[in-house]
mmCIF file of C-alpha atoms in Angstrom:
data_model
loop_
_atom_site.group_PDB
_atom_site.id
_atom_site.type_symbol
_atom_site.label_atom_id
_atom_site.label_comp_id
_atom_site.label_asym_id
_atom_site.label_seq_id
_atom_site.Cartn_x
_atom_site.Cartn_y
_atom_site.Cartn_z
ATOM 1 C CA MET J 253 -16.303 -4.416 8.821
ATOM 2 C CA LYS J 254 -19.490 -2.448 8.202
ATOM 3 C CA GLU J 255 -19.058 -1.572 4.540
ATOM 4 C CA MET J 256 -22.281 0.400 4.149
ATOM 5 C CA SER J 257 -21.496 2.565 7.176
ATOM 6 C CA LYS J 258 -18.033 3.270 5.765
ATOM 7 C CA SER J 259 -19.698 4.764 2.681
ATOM 8 C CA ILE J 260 -21.744 7.354 4.605
ATOM 9 C CA PRO J 261 -19.103 10.097 5.140
ATOM 10 C CA ARG J 262 -18.007 9.809 1.515
ATOM 11 C CA ARG J 263 -21.594 9.930 0.235
ATOM 12 C CA LEU J 264 -22.424 12.941 2.382
ATOM 13 C CA SER J 265 -19.699 14.842 0.526
ATOM 14 C CA GLN J 266 -21.406 14.106 -2.825
ATOM 15 C CA PRO J 267 -24.560 16.211 -3.282
ATOM 16 C CA ASN J 268 -26.290 13.782 -5.618
ATOM 17 C CA PHE J 269 -26.718 11.253 -2.796
ATOM 18 C CA LEU J 270 -28.651 13.867 -0.815
ATOM 19 C CA ARG J 271 -30.657 15.521 -3.595
ATOM 20 C CA ARG J 272 -31.134 12.758 -6.191
ATOM 21 C CA TYR J 273 -30.309 9.187 -5.173
ATOM 22 C CA PHE J 274 -31.609 8.759 -1.605
ATOM 23 C CA VAL J 275 -34.950 10.450 -2.177
ATOM 24 C CA GLY J 276 -38.358 9.001 -1.286
ATOM 25 C CA SER J 277 -39.012 5.394 -0.301
ATOM 26 C CA GLY J 278 -36.282 2.792 -0.729
ATOM 27 C CA LEU J 279 -35.449 -0.903 -0.524
ATOM 28 C CA ASP J 280 -32.131 -1.976 1.039
ATOM 29 C CA ILE J 281 -31.315 -5.478 -0.242
ATOM 30 C CA GLY J 282 -29.099 -7.614 1.999
ATOM 31 C CA GLY J 283 -28.883 -4.746 4.476
ATOM 32 C CA LYS J 284 -28.331 -6.586 7.742
ATOM 33 C CA PRO J 285 -26.412 -6.227 10.007
ATOM 34 C CA ASP J 286 -25.518 -2.752 8.685
ATOM 35 C CA PRO J 287 -28.752 -1.364 7.207
ATOM 36 C CA LEU J 288 -29.154 1.927 5.405
ATOM 37 C CA THR J 289 -32.155 2.723 7.619
ATOM 38 C CA LEU J 290 -29.695 3.565 10.427
ATOM 39 C CA TYR J 291 -28.963 6.746 8.501
ATOM 40 C CA THR J 292 -32.449 7.896 7.486
ATOM 41 C CA GLU J 293 -32.050 11.149 9.413
ATOM 42 C CA THR J 294 -28.714 11.775 7.683
ATOM 43 C CA PHE J 295 -30.377 11.966 4.258
ATOM 44 C CA PRO J 296 -33.270 14.390 4.773
ATOM 45 C CA MET J 297 -35.075 13.581 1.507
ATOM 46 C CA MET J 298 -35.204 9.862 2.342
ATOM 47 C CA ASP J 299 -38.701 9.023 3.590
ATOM 48 C CA ALA J 300 -38.370 5.367 4.598
ATOM 49 C CA VAL J 301 -36.237 2.318 3.850
ATOM 50 C CA ARG J 302 -37.354 -1.293 3.915
ATOM 51 C CA THR J 303 -34.547 -3.717 4.751
ATOM 52 C CA TRP J 304 -34.685 -7.008 2.838
ATOM 53 C CA ASP J 305 -32.619 -9.866 4.232
ATOM 54 C CA ARG J 306 -32.608 -13.664 4.493
ATOM 55 C CA GLU J 307 -35.815 -13.931 6.520
ATOM 56 C CA ASP J 308 -37.701 -12.001 3.809
ATOM 57 C CA GLY J 309 -36.847 -14.455 1.030
ATOM 58 C CA ASP J 310 -34.483 -14.845 -1.880
ATOM 59 C CA ALA J 311 -32.808 -11.526 -2.718
ATOM 60 C CA GLN J 312 -32.366 -12.788 -6.250
ATOM 61 C CA LEU J 313 -36.135 -12.955 -6.857
ATOM 62 C CA LEU J 314 -37.728 -10.494 -4.421
ATOM 63 C CA GLU J 315 -40.913 -12.546 -4.504
ATOM 64 C CA GLY J 316 -43.897 -10.644 -3.197
ATOM 65 C CA VAL J 317 -42.406 -7.216 -3.962
ATOM 66 C CA ASN J 318 -44.534 -5.295 -6.437
ATOM 67 C CA SER J 319 -42.919 -4.042 -9.616
ATOM 68 C CA GLU J 320 -42.081 -0.340 -9.791
ATOM 69 C CA SER J 321 -42.786 0.186 -6.079
ATOM 70 C CA PHE J 322 -39.609 1.934 -4.808
ATOM 71 C CA ASP J 323 -38.038 5.305 -5.569
ATOM 72 C CA PHE J 324 -34.575 3.848 -5.000
ATOM 73 C CA VAL J 325 -33.016 0.439 -4.442
ATOM 74 C CA HIS J 326 -29.774 0.100 -2.498
ATOM 75 C CA SER J 327 -27.543 -2.920 -2.013
ATOM 76 C CA SER J 328 -24.177 -3.126 -0.298
ATOM 77 C CA HIS J 329 -22.137 -6.276 -0.918
ATOM 78 C CA CYS J 330 -24.988 -8.630 -1.741
ATOM 79 C CA LEU J 331 -24.808 -9.214 -5.509
ATOM 80 C CA GLU J 332 -21.667 -11.376 -5.201
ATOM 81 C CA HIS J 333 -23.571 -13.813 -2.958
ATOM 82 C CA LEU J 334 -26.329 -14.581 -5.488
ATOM 83 C CA ALA J 335 -26.384 -17.807 -7.487
ATOM 84 C CA ASP J 336 -27.413 -15.818 -10.568
ATOM 85 C CA PRO J 337 -26.574 -12.120 -10.234
ATOM 86 C CA TRP J 338 -28.030 -11.358 -13.686
ATOM 87 C CA VAL J 339 -31.460 -12.533 -12.524
ATOM 88 C CA GLY J 340 -30.920 -10.606 -9.302
ATOM 89 C CA LEU J 341 -30.112 -7.385 -11.133
ATOM 90 C CA LYS J 342 -33.161 -7.860 -13.357
ATOM 91 C CA ASN J 343 -35.466 -8.146 -10.331
ATOM 92 C CA TRP J 344 -33.808 -5.290 -8.487
ATOM 93 C CA LEU J 345 -34.550 -3.099 -11.484
ATOM 94 C CA ARG J 346 -38.059 -4.563 -11.737
ATOM 95 C CA VAL J 347 -39.100 -3.210 -8.326
ATOM 96 C CA LEU J 348 -37.599 0.213 -9.070
ATOM 97 C CA LYS J 349 -39.861 2.989 -10.312
ATOM 98 C CA PRO J 350 -39.048 4.608 -13.660
ATOM 99 C CA GLY J 351 -36.797 7.566 -12.924
ATOM 100 C CA GLY J 352 -35.552 5.918 -9.722
ATOM 101 C CA PHE J 353 -31.991 4.970 -8.835
ATOM 102 C CA LEU J 354 -30.236 1.670 -8.131
ATOM 103 C CA ILE J 355 -27.194 2.184 -5.879
ATOM 104 C CA LEU J 356 -24.802 -0.791 -5.771
ATOM 105 C CA LEU J 357 -21.678 -1.651 -3.861
ATOM 106 C CA VAL J 358 -19.743 -4.793 -4.821
ATOM 107 C CA PRO J 359 -16.204 -5.858 -3.857
ATOM 108 C CA ASP J 360 -13.559 -5.256 -6.496
ATOM 109 C CA GLU J 361 -11.847 -8.569 -7.303
ATOM 110 C CA ASP J 362 -8.305 -7.131 -7.328
ATOM 111 C CA LEU J 363 -8.622 -5.056 -4.174
ATOM 112 C CA TYR J 364 -10.601 -7.593 -2.146
ATOM 113 C CA GLU J 365 -10.021 -11.174 -3.364
ATOM 114 C CA GLN J 366 -6.465 -10.207 -4.422
ATOM 115 C CA GLY J 367 -5.947 -13.032 -6.921
ATOM 116 C CA VAL J 368 -7.514 -15.900 -4.951
ATOM 117 C CA PHE J 369 -10.818 -17.614 -5.789
ATOM 118 C CA PRO J 370 -12.705 -19.278 -4.206
ATOM 119 C CA SER J 371 -12.440 -16.311 -1.915
ATOM 120 C CA ALA J 372 -10.062 -16.547 1.016
ATOM 121 C CA ARG J 373 -11.969 -13.671 2.635
ATOM 122 C CA ASN J 374 -15.592 -14.811 2.323
ATOM 123 C CA ALA J 375 -16.447 -18.407 1.444
ATOM 124 C CA ASP J 376 -19.968 -17.407 0.375
ATOM 125 C CA HIS J 377 -18.754 -15.206 -2.483
ATOM 126 C CA LYS J 378 -19.941 -16.906 -5.665
ATOM 127 C CA TRP J 379 -18.605 -14.280 -8.116
ATOM 128 C CA THR J 380 -15.962 -11.604 -8.369
ATOM 129 C CA PHE J 381 -16.441 -8.200 -9.936
ATOM 130 C CA THR J 382 -14.431 -5.675 -11.893
ATOM 131 C CA ILE J 383 -15.529 -2.516 -13.678
ATOM 132 C CA TYR J 384 -14.006 -3.843 -16.884
ATOM 133 C CA LYS J 385 -10.998 -5.983 -17.791
ATOM 134 C CA SER J 386 -10.325 -7.854 -21.029
ATOM 135 C CA THR J 387 -9.082 -10.864 -19.050
ATOM 136 C CA SER J 388 -9.223 -11.853 -15.389
ATOM 137 C CA TRP J 389 -7.422 -14.289 -13.109
ATOM 138 C CA SER J 390 -10.807 -15.190 -11.582
ATOM 139 C CA PRO J 391 -12.800 -18.050 -13.158
ATOM 140 C CA ARG J 392 -16.015 -16.372 -11.919
ATOM 141 C CA SER J 393 -15.271 -12.786 -12.898
ATOM 142 C CA ILE J 394 -18.031 -10.408 -14.015
ATOM 143 C CA ASN J 395 -17.347 -7.168 -15.834
ATOM 144 C CA LEU J 396 -19.870 -4.779 -14.331
ATOM 145 C CA LEU J 397 -20.065 -2.725 -17.539
ATOM 146 C CA ASP J 398 -20.899 -5.829 -19.569
ATOM 147 C CA MET J 399 -23.581 -6.757 -17.050
ATOM 148 C CA ILE J 400 -25.195 -3.326 -17.329
ATOM 149 C CA VAL J 401 -25.125 -3.400 -21.141
ATOM 150 C CA LYS J 402 -26.846 -6.805 -21.217
ATOM 151 C CA THR J 403 -29.853 -5.726 -19.145
ATOM 152 C CA ASP J 404 -33.085 -5.283 -21.083
ATOM 153 C CA VAL J 405 -33.979 -2.173 -19.071
ATOM 154 C CA PRO J 406 -33.156 1.301 -20.454
ATOM 155 C CA LEU J 407 -30.642 2.811 -18.030
ATOM 156 C CA ARG J 408 -28.484 5.832 -17.459
ATOM 157 C CA VAL J 409 -25.130 5.158 -15.832
ATOM 158 C CA GLU J 410 -24.959 8.023 -13.336
ATOM 159 C CA LYS J 411 -21.809 6.901 -11.545
ATOM 160 C CA ILE J 412 -19.317 4.064 -11.543
ATOM 161 C CA GLU J 413 -16.209 4.307 -9.383
ATOM 162 C CA LEU J 414 -13.414 2.119 -8.092
ATOM 163 C CA LEU J 415 -13.227 2.945 -4.379
ATOM 164 C CA ASN J 416 -9.491 2.802 -3.896
ATOM 165 C CA ALA J 417 -8.842 6.179 -2.250
ATOM 166 C CA THR J 418 -8.006 4.537 1.091
ATOM 167 C CA TYR J 419 -6.347 1.402 -0.332
ATOM 168 C CA ARG J 420 -2.757 0.821 0.775
ATOM 169 C CA PHE J 421 -1.064 -0.478 -2.358
ATOM 170 C CA ASP J 422 2.276 -1.159 -0.651
ATOM 171 C CA LEU J 423 0.923 -3.692 1.838
ATOM 172 C CA PRO J 424 1.246 -7.459 1.299
ATOM 173 C CA ARG J 425 -1.899 -9.532 0.723
ATOM 174 C CA PHE J 426 -4.188 -8.443 3.530
ATOM 175 C CA ASP J 427 -7.951 -7.932 3.922
ATOM 176 C CA GLN J 428 -8.017 -4.153 4.024
ATOM 177 C CA THR J 429 -11.775 -4.054 4.659
ATOM 178 C CA MET J 430 -10.883 -5.083 8.212
ATOM 179 C CA THR J 431 -9.535 -1.551 8.726
ATOM 180 C CA PRO J 432 -11.920 1.307 9.615
ATOM 181 C CA ILE J 433 -11.467 3.063 6.243
ATOM 182 C CA GLY J 434 -10.716 0.409 3.585
ATOM 183 C CA GLU J 435 -13.602 -0.025 1.121
ATOM 184 C CA CYS J 436 -11.992 -2.132 -1.662
ATOM 185 C CA ALA J 437 -15.172 -1.899 -3.714
ATOM 186 C CA ILE J 438 -16.934 -0.630 -6.813
ATOM 187 C CA GLU J 439 -19.808 1.812 -6.440
ATOM 188 C CA CYS J 440 -22.335 2.051 -9.256
ATOM 189 C CA VAL J 441 -25.439 4.209 -9.551
ATOM 190 C CA LEU J 442 -27.944 3.494 -12.331
ATOM 191 C CA GLN J 443 -31.073 5.431 -13.178
ATOM 192 C CA LYS J 444 -34.017 3.536 -14.646
ATOM 193 C CA MET J 445 -35.231 5.608 -17.560
ATOM 194 C CA THR J 446 -38.826 6.745 -17.834
ATOM 195 C CA PRO J 447 -40.757 6.053 -21.059
ATOM 196 C CA GLN J 448 -40.192 9.723 -21.966
ATOM 197 C CA ASP J 449 -36.447 9.341 -21.390
ATOM 198 C CA THR J 450 -36.406 6.271 -23.636
ATOM 199 C CA GLU J 451 -38.361 8.074 -26.362
ATOM 200 C CA ASN J 452 -35.887 10.962 -26.151
ATOM 201 C CA GLN J 453 -32.974 8.463 -26.351
ATOM 202 C CA GLY J 454 -31.723 9.603 -22.959
ATOM 203 C CA LEU J 455 -31.920 13.331 -23.628
ATOM 204 C CA TYR J 456 -33.029 15.177 -20.503
ATOM 205 C CA THR J 457 -36.394 16.916 -20.889
ATOM 206 C CA PRO J 458 -36.026 20.677 -20.273
ATOM 207 C CA GLY J 459 -38.064 22.160 -17.460
ATOM 208 C CA GLY J 460 -40.267 25.234 -17.564
ATOM 209 C CA GLN J 461 -39.103 28.817 -17.301
ATOM 210 C CA PRO J 462 -37.807 29.890 -13.859
ATOM 211 C CA ASP J 463 -39.461 32.798 -12.078
ATOM 212 C CA THR J 464 -38.579 36.400 -12.861
ATOM 213 C CA GLU J 465 -35.986 36.848 -10.104
ATOM 214 C CA LEU J 466 -34.046 33.741 -11.152
ATOM 215 C CA ARG J 467 -34.257 34.696 -14.841
ATOM 216 C CA THR J 468 -32.449 37.955 -14.110
ATOM 217 C CA HIS J 469 -29.500 36.005 -12.729
ATOM 218 C CA TYR J 470 -29.384 33.413 -15.513
ATOM 219 C CA ASN J 471 -29.698 36.137 -18.157
ATOM 220 C CA GLN J 472 -26.890 38.063 -16.480
ATOM 221 C CA TYR J 473 -24.602 35.089 -17.110
ATOM 222 C CA LEU J 474 -25.472 35.363 -20.804
ATOM 223 C CA ASP J 475 -25.067 39.146 -20.822
ATOM 224 C CA ASP J 476 -21.663 38.918 -19.080
ATOM 225 C CA HIS J 477 -20.492 36.377 -21.650
ATOM 226 C CA GLN J 478 -21.614 38.576 -24.554
ATOM 227 C CA SER J 479 -19.954 41.653 -22.995
ATOM 228 C CA ALA J 480 -16.664 39.796 -22.554
ATOM 229 C CA ARG J 481 -16.710 38.659 -26.184
ATOM 230 C CA ALA J 482 -17.505 42.187 -27.422
ATOM 231 C CA ALA J 483 -14.723 43.740 -25.301
ATOM 232 C CA ASN J 484 -12.162 41.319 -26.714
ATOM 233 C CA SER J 485 -13.201 41.221 -30.361
ATOM 234 C CA GLY J 486 -10.283 40.811 -32.695
ATOM 235 C CA ARG J 487 -7.985 39.455 -29.986
ATOM 236 C CA PRO J 488 -7.935 35.744 -29.145
ATOM 237 C CA PRO J 489 -8.069 34.812 -25.464
ATOM 238 C CA PHE J 490 -4.830 34.427 -23.504
ATOM 239 C CA SER J 491 -2.789 36.400 -26.022
ATOM 240 C CA ASN J 492 -2.220 39.572 -23.938
ATOM 241 C CA THR J 493 1.368 39.391 -22.665
ATOM 242 C CA LYS J 494 1.772 43.076 -21.673
ATOM 243 C CA PRO J 495 3.520 43.716 -18.342
ATOM 244 C CA LEU J 496 1.103 44.067 -15.433
#
């Protein structure tokens, strides 16, 4: 099934995909036959998306793609097909601008392969993935957290999620991605730190002062908090048991 398309309704319900992740110019690695560019109008801050597939060259190397040339890099179910996914991840981060986002989807080994490797679902799968397990039944298992830690690029982990909301745990072994809603995947969003982020050890740099109108609202939050504390001095919160 079209795994990237399945992700669109879920992503539209998460504001960060609209206001942070899919912003500017992007590269969609391994996008065919279900490319992200089909949904450019759905994400209004997305300017353009270049789809990279077999005819463009090795997705592991991205030869000919300039370093730090994209605001975001997206890949749905491609990393598991690479001979060396560590080299692939390194190059995917290479072409990403500092401050940009890498958005990954990979199949979860327990939800998708379901204890069988080589894969009974996709013979081209060279690796299986899990967020983190101390041991795995798969001889080619990769802990995604370990993979992230071992990169030499300063990163923020913005999001990592096991997409099992539509998984039917009571079914026998069955490829649930064949259904219209089954994702059986891990979604991970990484932000490539800027030099300033790295210098600040990941601490976000505060912005400037908002305009006068906005300051009145933010300061009112502070004033309300101070008034509530003053009105309840000497009495701890949630200790008033008087009848209503």
